[in-house]
Short mmCIF file of C-alpha atoms in Angstrom, two decimals:
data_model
loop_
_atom_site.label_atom_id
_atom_site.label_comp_id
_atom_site.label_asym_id
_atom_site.label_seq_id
_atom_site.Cartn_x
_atom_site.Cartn_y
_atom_site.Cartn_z
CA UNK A 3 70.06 77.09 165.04
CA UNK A 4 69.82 80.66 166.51
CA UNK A 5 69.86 83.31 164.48
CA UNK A 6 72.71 86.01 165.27
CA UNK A 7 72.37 89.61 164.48
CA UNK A 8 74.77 91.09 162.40
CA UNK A 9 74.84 94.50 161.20
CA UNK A 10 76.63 95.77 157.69
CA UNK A 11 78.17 98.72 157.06
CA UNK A 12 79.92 100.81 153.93
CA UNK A 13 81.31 103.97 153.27
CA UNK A 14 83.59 105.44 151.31
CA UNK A 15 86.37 108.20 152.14
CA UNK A 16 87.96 110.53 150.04
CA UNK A 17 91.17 112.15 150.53
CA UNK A 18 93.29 114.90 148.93
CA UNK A 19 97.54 114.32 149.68
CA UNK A 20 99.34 116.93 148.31
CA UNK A 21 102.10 114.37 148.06
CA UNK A 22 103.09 112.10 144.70
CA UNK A 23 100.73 108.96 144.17
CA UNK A 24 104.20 107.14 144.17
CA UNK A 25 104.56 108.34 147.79
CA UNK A 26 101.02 107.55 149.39
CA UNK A 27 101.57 104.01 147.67
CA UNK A 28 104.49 103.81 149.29
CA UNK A 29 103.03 104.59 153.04
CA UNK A 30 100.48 101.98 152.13
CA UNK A 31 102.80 99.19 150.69
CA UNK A 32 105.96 99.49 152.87
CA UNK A 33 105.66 97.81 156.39
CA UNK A 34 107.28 100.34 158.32
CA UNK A 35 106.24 103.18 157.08
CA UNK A 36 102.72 101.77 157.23
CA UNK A 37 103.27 100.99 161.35
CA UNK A 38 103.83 104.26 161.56
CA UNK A 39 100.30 105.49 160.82
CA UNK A 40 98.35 102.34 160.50
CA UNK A 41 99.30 100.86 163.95
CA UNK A 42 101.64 103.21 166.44
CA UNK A 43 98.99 104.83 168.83
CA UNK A 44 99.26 107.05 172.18
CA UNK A 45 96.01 104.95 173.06
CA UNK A 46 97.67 101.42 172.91
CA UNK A 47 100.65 99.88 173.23
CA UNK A 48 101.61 97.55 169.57
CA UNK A 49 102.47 93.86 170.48
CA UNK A 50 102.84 92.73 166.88
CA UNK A 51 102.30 94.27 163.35
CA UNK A 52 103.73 92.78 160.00
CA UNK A 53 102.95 92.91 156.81
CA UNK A 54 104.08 90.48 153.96
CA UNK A 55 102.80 93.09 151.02
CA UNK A 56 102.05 90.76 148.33
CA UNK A 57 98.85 89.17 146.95
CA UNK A 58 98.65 86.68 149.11
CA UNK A 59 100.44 87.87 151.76
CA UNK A 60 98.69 88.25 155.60
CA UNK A 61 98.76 91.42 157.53
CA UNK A 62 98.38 91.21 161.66
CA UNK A 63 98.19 93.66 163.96
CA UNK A 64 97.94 92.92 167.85
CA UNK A 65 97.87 95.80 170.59
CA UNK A 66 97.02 95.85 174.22
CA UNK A 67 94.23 98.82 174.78
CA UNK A 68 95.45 102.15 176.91
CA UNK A 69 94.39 102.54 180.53
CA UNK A 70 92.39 105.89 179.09
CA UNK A 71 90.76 103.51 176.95
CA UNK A 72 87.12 102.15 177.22
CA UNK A 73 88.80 98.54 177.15
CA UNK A 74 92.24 98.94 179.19
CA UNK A 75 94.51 95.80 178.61
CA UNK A 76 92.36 93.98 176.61
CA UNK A 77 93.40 92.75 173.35
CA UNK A 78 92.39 93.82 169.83
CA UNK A 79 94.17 91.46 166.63
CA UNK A 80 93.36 92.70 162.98
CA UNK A 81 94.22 89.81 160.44
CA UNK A 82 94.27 89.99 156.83
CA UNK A 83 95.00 89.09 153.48
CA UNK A 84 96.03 90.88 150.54
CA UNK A 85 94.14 89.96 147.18
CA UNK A 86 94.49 92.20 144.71
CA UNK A 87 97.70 94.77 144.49
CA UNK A 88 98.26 96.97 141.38
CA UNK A 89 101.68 99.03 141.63
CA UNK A 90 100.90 102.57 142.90
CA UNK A 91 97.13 102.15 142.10
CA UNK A 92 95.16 99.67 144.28
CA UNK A 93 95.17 97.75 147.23
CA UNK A 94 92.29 95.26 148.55
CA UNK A 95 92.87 93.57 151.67
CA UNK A 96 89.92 91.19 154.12
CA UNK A 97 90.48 91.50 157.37
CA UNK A 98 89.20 89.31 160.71
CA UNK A 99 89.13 91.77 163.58
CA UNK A 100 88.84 90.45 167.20
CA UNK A 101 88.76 91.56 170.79
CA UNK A 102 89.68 89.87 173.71
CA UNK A 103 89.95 86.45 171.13
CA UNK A 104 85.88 87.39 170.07
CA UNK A 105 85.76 87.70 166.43
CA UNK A 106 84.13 91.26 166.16
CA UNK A 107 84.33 92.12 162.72
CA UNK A 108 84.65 90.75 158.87
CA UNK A 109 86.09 93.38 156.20
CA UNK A 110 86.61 93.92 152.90
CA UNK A 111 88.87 97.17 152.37
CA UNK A 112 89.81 99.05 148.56
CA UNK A 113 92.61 101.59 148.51
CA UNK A 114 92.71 103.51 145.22
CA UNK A 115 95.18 106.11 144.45
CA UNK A 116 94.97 108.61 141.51
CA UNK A 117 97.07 111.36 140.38
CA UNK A 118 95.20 115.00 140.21
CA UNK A 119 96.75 118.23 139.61
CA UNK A 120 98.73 118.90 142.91
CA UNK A 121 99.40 115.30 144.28
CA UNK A 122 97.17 112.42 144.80
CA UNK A 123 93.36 111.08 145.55
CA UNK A 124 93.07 108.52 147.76
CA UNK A 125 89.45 106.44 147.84
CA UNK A 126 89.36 104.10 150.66
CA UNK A 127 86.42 101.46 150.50
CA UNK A 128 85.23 99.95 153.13
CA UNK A 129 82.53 97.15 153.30
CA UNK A 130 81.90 95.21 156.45
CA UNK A 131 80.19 93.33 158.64
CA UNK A 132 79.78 93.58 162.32
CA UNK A 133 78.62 90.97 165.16
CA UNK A 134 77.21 91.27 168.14
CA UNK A 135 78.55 93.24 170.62
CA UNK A 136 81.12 95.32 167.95
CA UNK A 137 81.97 98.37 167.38
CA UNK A 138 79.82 99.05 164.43
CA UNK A 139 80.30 101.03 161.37
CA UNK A 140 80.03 104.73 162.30
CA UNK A 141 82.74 104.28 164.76
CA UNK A 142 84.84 102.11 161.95
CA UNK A 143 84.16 104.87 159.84
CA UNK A 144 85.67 107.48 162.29
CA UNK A 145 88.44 105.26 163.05
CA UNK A 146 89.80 105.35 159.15
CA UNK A 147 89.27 109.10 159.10
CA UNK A 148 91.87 109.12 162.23
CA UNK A 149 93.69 106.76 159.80
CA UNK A 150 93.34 108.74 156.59
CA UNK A 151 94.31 112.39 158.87
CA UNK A 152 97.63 110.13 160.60
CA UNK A 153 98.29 109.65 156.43
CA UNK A 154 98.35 112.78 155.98
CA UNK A 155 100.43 114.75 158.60
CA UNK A 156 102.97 111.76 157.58
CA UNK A 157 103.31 113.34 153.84
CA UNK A 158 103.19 116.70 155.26
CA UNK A 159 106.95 116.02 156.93
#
């Protein structure tokens, strides 16, 4: 049996919305809201993203990479499941990322949101596991800040 290297990853994010917990909940939990920051991109171009919000439920995303890209026309799919969802408080969702059909990626993500005086803490979790050949977790990391900012200039408008 050969032995494959994997590498793991965590970190943790905090954010400040100056927006209602009820709100940032709400850009988490409703599918098109969430396309709008979660998966619409200048840098690719979305085949497929839905989201059946419910413990349980699955969550895929599919886009083509950008020509300005370092992998134009290639194919990233994010696939996960939702198993734990408390109403305007917590989300924790695995996820199977891929490119180009090679699994890259296992995840397990945690979205809490608290009320503070002025709008709402969000904690996003994230504890992985990378293969060969992956991204890895500093650039995962960066990606969910890009995330996290796309969040926020949505409950700005």
């Amino acid at each position: 049996m050969t032995n494959s290297a994997v590498v793991h990853g965590n970190f943790t994010i905090d954010r400040f919305y100056p927006a209602a917990p009820a709100k940032v909940f709400a850009a988490c939990a409703d599918p098109a809201v969430k396309k709008s920051w979660y998966a619409e991109s200048d840098t690719h171009e979305i085949k497929a993203f839905d989201s059946d919000f419910r413990v349980g439920g699955t969550e895929r995303l599919t886009y083509l990479f950008g020509p300005d890209t370092p992998f134009p026309g290639v194919e990233l799919t994010n696939e996960g499941v939702f198993h734990d969802i408390v109403d305007g408080q917590r989300i924790i969702i695995s996820s199977r990322m891929a490119i180009a059909g090679r699994p890259i990626s296992v995840a397990l993500e945690t979205i809490e949101i608290a009320e503070v005086d002025g709008g709402t803490d969000l904690t996003c979790t994230f504890q992985g596991v990378f293969f060969e050949g992956s991204d890895g977790p500093a650039m995962r990391e960066q990606g969910w800040n890009d995330l996290l900012d796309r969040l926020g200039r949505l409950l700005a408008d």
